[in-house]
XYZ file of C-alpha atoms in Angstrom:
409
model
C 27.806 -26.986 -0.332
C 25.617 -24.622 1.965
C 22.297 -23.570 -0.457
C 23.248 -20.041 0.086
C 26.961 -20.696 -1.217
C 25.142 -22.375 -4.545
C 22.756 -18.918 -4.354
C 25.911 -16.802 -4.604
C 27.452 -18.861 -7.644
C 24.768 -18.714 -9.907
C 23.523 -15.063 -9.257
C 26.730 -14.447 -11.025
C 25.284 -16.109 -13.910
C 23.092 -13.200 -15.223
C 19.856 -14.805 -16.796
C 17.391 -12.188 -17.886
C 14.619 -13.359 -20.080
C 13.513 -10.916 -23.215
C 9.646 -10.499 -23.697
C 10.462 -9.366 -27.005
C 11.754 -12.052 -28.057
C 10.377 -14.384 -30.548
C 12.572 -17.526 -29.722
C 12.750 -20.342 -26.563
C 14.241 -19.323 -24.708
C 13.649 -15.911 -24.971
C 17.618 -15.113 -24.352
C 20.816 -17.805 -24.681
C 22.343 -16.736 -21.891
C 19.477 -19.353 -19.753
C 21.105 -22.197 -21.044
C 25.142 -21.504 -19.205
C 22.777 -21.571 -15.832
C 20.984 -24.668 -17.446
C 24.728 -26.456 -18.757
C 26.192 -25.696 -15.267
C 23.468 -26.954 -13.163
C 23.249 -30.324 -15.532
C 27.162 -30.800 -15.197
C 26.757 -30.242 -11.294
C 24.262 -32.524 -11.292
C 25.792 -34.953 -13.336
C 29.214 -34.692 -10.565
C 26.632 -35.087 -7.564
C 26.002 -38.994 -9.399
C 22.500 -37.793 -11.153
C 23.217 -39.240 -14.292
C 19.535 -39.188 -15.716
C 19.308 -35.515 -16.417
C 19.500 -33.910 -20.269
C 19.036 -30.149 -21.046
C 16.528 -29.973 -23.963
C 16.721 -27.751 -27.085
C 14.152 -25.144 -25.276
C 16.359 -24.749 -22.150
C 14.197 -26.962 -20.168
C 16.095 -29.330 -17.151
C 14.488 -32.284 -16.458
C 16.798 -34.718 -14.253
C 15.340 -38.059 -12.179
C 16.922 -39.742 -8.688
C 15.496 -43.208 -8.619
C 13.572 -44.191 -5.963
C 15.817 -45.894 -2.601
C 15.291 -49.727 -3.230
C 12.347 -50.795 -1.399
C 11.056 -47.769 -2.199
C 9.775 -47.536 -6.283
C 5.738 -47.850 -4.888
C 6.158 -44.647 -2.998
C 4.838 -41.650 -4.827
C 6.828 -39.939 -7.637
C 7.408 -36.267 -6.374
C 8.623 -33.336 -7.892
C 10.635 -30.190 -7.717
C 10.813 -26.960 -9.986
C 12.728 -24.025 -10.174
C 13.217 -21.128 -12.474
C 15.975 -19.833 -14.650
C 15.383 -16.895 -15.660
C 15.453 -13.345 -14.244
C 13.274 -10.056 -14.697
C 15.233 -8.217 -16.739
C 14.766 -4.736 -14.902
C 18.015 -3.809 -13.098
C 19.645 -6.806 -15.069
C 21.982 -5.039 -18.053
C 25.467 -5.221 -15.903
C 27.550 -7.728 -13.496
C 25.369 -8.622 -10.361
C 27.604 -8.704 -7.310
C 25.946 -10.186 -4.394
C 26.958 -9.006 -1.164
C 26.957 -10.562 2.477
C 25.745 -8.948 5.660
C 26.238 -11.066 8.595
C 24.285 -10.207 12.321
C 22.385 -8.042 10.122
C 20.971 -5.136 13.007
C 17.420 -4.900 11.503
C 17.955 -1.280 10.700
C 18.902 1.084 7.473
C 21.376 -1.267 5.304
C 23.051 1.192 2.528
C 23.373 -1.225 -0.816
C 26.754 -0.472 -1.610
C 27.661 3.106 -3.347
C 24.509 2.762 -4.993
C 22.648 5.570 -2.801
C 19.749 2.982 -2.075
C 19.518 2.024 1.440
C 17.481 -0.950 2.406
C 15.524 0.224 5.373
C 12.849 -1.308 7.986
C 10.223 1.868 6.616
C 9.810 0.100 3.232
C 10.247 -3.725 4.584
C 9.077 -3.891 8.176
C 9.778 -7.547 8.489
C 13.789 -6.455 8.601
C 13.529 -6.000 12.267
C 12.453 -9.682 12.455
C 15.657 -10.469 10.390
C 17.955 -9.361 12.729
C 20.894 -11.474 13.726
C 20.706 -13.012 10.453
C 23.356 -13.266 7.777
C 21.630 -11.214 4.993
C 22.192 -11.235 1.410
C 21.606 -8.501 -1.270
C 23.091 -6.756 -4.141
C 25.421 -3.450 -4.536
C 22.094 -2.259 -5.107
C 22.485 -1.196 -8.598
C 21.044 -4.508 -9.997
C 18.736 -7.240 -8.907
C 20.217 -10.415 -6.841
C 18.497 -13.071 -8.893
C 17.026 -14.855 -5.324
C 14.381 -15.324 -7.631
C 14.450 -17.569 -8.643
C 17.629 -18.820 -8.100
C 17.645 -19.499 -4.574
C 14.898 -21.843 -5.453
C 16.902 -23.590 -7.688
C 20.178 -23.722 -4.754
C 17.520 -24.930 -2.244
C 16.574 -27.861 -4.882
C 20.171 -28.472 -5.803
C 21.408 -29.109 -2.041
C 17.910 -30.954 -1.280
C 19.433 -33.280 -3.990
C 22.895 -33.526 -2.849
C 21.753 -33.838 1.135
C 19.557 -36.902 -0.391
C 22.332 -38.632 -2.121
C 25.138 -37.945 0.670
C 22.919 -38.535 3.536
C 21.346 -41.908 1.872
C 18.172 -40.632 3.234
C 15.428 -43.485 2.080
C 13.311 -41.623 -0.893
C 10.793 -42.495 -3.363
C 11.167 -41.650 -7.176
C 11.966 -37.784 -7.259
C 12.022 -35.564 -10.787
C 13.702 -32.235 -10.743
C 13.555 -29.572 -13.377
C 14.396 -26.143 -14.254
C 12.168 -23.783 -16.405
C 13.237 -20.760 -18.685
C 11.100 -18.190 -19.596
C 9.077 -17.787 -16.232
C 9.387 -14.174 -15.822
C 7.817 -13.611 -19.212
C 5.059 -16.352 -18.538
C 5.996 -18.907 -21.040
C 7.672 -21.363 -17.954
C 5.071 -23.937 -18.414
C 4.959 -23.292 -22.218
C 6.995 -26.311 -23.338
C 7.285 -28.098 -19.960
C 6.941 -31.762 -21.242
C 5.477 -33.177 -17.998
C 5.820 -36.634 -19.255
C 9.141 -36.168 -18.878
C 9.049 -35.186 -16.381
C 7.544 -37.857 -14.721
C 5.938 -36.901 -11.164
C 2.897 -37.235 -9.919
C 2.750 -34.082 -8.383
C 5.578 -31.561 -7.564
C 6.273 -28.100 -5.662
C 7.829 -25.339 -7.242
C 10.155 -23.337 -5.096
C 9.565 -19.754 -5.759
C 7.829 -17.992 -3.117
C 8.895 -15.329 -0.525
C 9.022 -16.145 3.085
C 10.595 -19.600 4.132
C 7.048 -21.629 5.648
C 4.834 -19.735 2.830
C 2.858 -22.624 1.364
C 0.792 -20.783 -1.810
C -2.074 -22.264 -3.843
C -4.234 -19.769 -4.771
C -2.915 -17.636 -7.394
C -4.596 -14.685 -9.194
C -6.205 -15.431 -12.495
C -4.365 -13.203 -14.727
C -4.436 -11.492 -18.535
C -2.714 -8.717 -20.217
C -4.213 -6.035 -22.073
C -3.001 -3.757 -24.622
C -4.795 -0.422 -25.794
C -3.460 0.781 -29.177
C -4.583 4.039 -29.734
C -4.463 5.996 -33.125
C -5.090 9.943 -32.986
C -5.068 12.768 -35.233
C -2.199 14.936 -35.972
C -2.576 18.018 -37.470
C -0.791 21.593 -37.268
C -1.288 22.512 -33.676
C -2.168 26.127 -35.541
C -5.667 24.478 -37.042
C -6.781 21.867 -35.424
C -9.689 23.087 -34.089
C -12.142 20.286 -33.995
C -9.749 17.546 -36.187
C -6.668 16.782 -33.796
C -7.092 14.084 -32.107
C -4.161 13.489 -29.456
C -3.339 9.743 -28.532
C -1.265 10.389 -25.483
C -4.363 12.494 -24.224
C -6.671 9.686 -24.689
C -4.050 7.340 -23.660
C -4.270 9.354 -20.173
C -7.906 9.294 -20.394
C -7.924 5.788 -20.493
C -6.097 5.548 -17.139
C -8.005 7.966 -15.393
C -11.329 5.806 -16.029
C -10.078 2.937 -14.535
C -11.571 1.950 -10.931
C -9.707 4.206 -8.504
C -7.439 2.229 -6.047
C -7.267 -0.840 -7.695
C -3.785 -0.809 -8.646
C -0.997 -3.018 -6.990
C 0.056 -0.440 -4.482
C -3.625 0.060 -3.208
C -4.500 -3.775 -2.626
C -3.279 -6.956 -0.585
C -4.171 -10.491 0.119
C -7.279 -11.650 -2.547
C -7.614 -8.260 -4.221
C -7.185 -7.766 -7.672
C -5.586 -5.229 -9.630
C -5.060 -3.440 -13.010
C -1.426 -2.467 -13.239
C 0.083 -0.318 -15.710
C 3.094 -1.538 -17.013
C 4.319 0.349 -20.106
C 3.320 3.391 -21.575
C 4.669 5.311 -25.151
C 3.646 7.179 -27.459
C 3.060 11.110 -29.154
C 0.343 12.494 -30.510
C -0.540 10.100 -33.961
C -0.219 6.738 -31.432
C 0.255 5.849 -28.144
C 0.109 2.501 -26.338
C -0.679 1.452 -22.877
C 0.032 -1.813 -21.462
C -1.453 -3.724 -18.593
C -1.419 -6.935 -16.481
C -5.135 -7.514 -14.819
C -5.418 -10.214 -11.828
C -7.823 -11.527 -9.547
C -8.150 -14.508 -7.625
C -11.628 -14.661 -8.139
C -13.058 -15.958 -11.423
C -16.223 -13.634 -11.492
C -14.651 -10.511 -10.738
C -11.466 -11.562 -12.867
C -13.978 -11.192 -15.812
C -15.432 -7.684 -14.684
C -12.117 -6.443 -14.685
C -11.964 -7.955 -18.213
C -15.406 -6.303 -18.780
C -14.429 -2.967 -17.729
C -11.263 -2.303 -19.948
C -13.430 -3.344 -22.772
C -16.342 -1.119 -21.921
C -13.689 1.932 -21.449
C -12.635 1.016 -25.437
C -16.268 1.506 -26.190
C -16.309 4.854 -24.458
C -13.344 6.366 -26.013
C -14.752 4.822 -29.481
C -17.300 6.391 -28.998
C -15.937 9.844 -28.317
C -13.459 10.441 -30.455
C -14.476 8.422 -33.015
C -14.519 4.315 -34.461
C -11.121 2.696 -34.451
C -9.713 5.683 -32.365
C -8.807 2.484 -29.330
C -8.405 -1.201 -29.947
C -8.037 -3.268 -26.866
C -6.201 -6.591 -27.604
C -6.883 -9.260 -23.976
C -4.755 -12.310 -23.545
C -5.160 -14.581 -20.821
C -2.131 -15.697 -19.575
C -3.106 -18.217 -16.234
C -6.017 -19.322 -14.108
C -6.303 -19.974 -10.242
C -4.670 -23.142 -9.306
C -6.655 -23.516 -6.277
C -9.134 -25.262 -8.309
C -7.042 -27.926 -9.478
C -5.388 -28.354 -5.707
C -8.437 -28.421 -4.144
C -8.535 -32.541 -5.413
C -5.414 -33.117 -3.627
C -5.235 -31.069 -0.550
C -2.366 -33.478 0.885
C 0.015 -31.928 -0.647
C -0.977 -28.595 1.087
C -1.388 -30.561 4.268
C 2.118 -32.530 4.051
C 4.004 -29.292 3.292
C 2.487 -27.735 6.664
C 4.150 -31.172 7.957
C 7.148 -30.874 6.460
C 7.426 -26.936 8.025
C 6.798 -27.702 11.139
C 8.912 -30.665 11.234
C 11.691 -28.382 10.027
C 11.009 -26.100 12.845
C 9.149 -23.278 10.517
C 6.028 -21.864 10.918
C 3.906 -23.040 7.875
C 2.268 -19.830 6.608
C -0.641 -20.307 4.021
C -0.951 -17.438 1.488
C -2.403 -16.520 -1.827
C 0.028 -16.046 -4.637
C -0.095 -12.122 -5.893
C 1.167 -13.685 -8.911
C 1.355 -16.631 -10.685
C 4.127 -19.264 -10.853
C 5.217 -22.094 -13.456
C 2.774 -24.676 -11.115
C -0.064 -22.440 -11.546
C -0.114 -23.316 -15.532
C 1.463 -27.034 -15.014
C -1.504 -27.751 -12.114
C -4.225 -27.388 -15.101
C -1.655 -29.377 -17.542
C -1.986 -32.488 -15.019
C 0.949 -31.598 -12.361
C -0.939 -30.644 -9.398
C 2.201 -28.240 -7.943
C 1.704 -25.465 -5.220
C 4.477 -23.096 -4.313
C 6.699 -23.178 -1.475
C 8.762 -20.513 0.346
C 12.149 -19.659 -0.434
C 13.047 -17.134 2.306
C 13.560 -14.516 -0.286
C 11.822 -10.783 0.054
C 11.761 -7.236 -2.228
C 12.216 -9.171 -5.743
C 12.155 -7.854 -9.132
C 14.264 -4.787 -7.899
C 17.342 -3.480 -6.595
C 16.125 -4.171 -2.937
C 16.004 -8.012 -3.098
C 17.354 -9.508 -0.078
C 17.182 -13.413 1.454
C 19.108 -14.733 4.479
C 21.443 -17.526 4.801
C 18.937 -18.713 7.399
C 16.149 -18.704 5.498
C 17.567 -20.652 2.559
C 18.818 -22.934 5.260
C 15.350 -23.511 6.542
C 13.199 -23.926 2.942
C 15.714 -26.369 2.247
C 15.118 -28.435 5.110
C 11.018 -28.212 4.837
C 11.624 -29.492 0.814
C 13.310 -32.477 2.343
C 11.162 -33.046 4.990
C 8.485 -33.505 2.143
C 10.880 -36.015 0.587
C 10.560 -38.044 3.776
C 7.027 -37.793 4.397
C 6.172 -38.783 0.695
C 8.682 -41.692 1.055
C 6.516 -43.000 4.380
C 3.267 -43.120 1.652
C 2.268 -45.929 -1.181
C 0.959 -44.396 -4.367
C -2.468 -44.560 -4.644
C-alpha cells in the first residue's frame, strides 16, 4: 500500500483531541486509529506491538540477523488532530496534475490559491490532496504515521538488512501532553525521529521554548446609571491588556527564530473576562522577557484598577531541543544523508512549534523532526501531495539503512 493510500484511510478516522478534558487520552475516539494501526501492524508480521491503557503504540521489528549491534532507532507519529474544523465527516479529496493555480475546496467557498501559499506553483504537476474544505485533512499528523507504516511494511517485504527499530504512536500531541506518558523504556531506542513536519527534506531541531499564560480578570459591575468612579469593566481591561503587549510580535508579524505572544481565546462581560495565550521563543533569554513582560503588564493593571483586579497564571509547556541534539549532531547529519540519497533536498529549519521529540529529547530520546510533505495545517486549507509522502517515506528508510551500516557506540 502507497503511504498516501494509508493517508486517505485513516483521515477518515476523525481523531480530535479535547484540551478540556481531564482524562488520557483526552478523547476515545484516539484509540479506533490506535486498534487499527496495531491490527495492521500485527497483519504486516509485527507481532511485538500492544496499545497501552493511555492510547500510547509502542511496536518493535527486531533487528535483521547479523544485525542486533547496530543502533536501536526510532520512529514517532501522532494520533491526534486539532480539533478546529474537526466536528463532522472529513472527506479527503484528490487532485491529480494539480496546475499550481486557484484550487476551489469543494462547495465549501474556500479556494486554495498560490496568494496565500506561494509554494503551490512549485507543486504543480503533482497529485494533490486536501479536504472539501469544510474540515481539516488530518495530514497532521497522520501522514506521518502512513509514511512510518509503509517504511515498516517496505522493510519487511523488501528484506532490507535493518538494525533494531521501535515505532510508536502518541495521543494527545495537539494539546501538548504527547510526551506526557511516553514510557521510553518501552520504547526502547536509542534515539528516534518523529515525523511531523511540513515540507518533505525539512530536518527541524530547534524548536521554540514555549508556555501558556492565562489572565483572569475580575471587574466591577454596577448599574451603568451610577457607576461613576466604581465600575470596573473586565472586557475593557481585558483589551487593555492586549494593547500593551509589544507591537508586532504576534505569529502573523514574525518568521524563522522570532518569538511570539499569540492570543488564543478570549471571553468574557463586564464582572470577568479571560484571555488566553501561547508565548514562544527559541531563545532562552528572551523566552523569559516575554515571560517578564506579561507579568509586569499584571502589575500595571493591578495597579490601576486596583489589587486582585488581574491574575496571570504561566505554565511552561517545552524547552528548545537544540540543546539536547547538539550532543548528537549525527542524527542531524545522517538525515541530510538519508535526503539526499532519496533524491530530496535536505532543508534545515527551526520548528515554529514544538513536537512530541522536543519533550522526549530532554526525557533521554534525543529525536528531531523530519518532513512529511504536508503544508497549511490546523485549518481547512491543509494540503500534501502524493509525491511528497512518496519522498519522506523514502528519506525515513534511507535512515534505516544508514543506521544499519553503524555499530552502537
Amino acid at each position: 500500500m502507497k503511504a498516501f493510500e494509508r493517508l486517505l484511510k485513516y483521515a477518515a478516522i476523525r481523531t480530535p483531541s479535547d484540551e478540556e478534558s481531564g482524562t488520557v487520552p483526552s478523547s476515545a475516539c484516539q484509540f479506533e486509529l490506535a486498534q487499527h494501526l496495531y491490527r495492521e501492524l500485527f497483519t504486516m508480521g509485527i507481532t511485538d506491538v500492544k496499545v497501552d491503557t493511555q492510547c500510547y503504540l509502542y511496536a518493535h521489528i527486531s533487528a535483521t540477523p547479523g544485525y542486533e549491534d547496530r543502533p536501536k532507532l526510532g520512529f514517532i507519529a501522532h494520533l491526534d488532530t486539532v480539533s478546529d474544523f474537526c466536528d463532522h465527516r472529513i472527506i479527503p479529496e484528490i487532485h491529480e496534475d494539480y496546475n499550481g493555480r486557484e484550487l476551489p475546496l469543494g462547495t465549501s467557498g474556500r479556494v486554495l490559491s498560490p496568494d496565500m501559499f506561494p509554494h503551490l506553483k512549485d507543486l504543480k504537476g503533482r497529485t494533490l490532496i486536501t479536504s472539501d474544505g469544510t474540515t481539516i485533512l488530518g495530514a497532521d499528523d497522520k501522514a506521518g504515521i502512513a509514511e512510518i507504516m509503509t517504511m515498516a511494511e517496505r522493510i519487511l517485504d523488501e528484506n532490507i538488512p535493518h538494525g533494531p527499530i521501535s515505532i510508536a504512536f502518541t495521543p494527545d500531541e495537539e494539546i501538548g501532553m504527547g510526551a506526557a506518558h511516553f514510557d521510553v523504556e518501552e520504547f526502547g531506542a536509542d534515539f528516534a525521529y518523529t515525523l511531523d513536519g511540513n515540507t518533505e527534506g525539512e530536518i527541524q531541531y530547534e524548536n521554540f521554548n514555549a508556555a501558556k499564560a492565562e489572565f483572569q480578570i475580575n471587574g466591577v459591575n454596577v448599574h451603568p446609571g451610577s457607576s461613576k468612579d466604581i465600575m470596573v469593566n473586565a472586557s475593557l481591561v481585558a483589551m487593555e491588556i492586549n494593547s500593551m503587549l509589544p507591537e508586532g510580535e504576534t505569529p502573523r508579524d514574525t518568521d524563522g527564530y522570532e518569538g511570539f505572544y499569540h492570543l488564543i481565546d478570549m471571553k468574557g462581560d463586564v464582572g470577568n473576562a479571560v484571555l488566553r495565550y501561547i508565548i514562544r521563543d527559541h531563545d532562552a533569554a528572551k523566552f523569559e522577557e516575554r515571560k517578564e513582560t506579561l507579568r509586569d503588564i499584571e502589575k500595571k493593571i493591578n495597579q490601576k484598577w486596583g489589587r486582585g483586579t488581574a491574575a496571570l497564571t504561566i505554565t511552561d509547556q517545552y524547552r528548545n531541543m537544540a540543546e539536547i541534539i547538539a550532543g548528537c549532531m549525527h542524527l542531524i547529519e545522517n538525515a541530510k544523508k538519508a535526503c539526499r540519497n532519496a533524491g530530496v533536498t535536505p532543508l534545515i529549519l527551526p520548528i515554529r512549534g514544538g513536537t512530541d521529540g522536543a519533550q522526549l529529547s530532554f526525557k533521554g530520546l534525543p529525536c528531531p523532526n523530519l518532513g512529511t510533505g504536508g503544508h497549511g495545517y490546523h485549518g481547512p486549507y491543509e494540503h500534501i501531495t502524493v509525491e511528497g509522502m512518496d519522498a519522506a517515506c523514502e528519506a525515513a528508510l534511507e535512515l534505516v539503512k544508514i543506521y544499519a551500516e553503524e555499530r552502537a557506540d
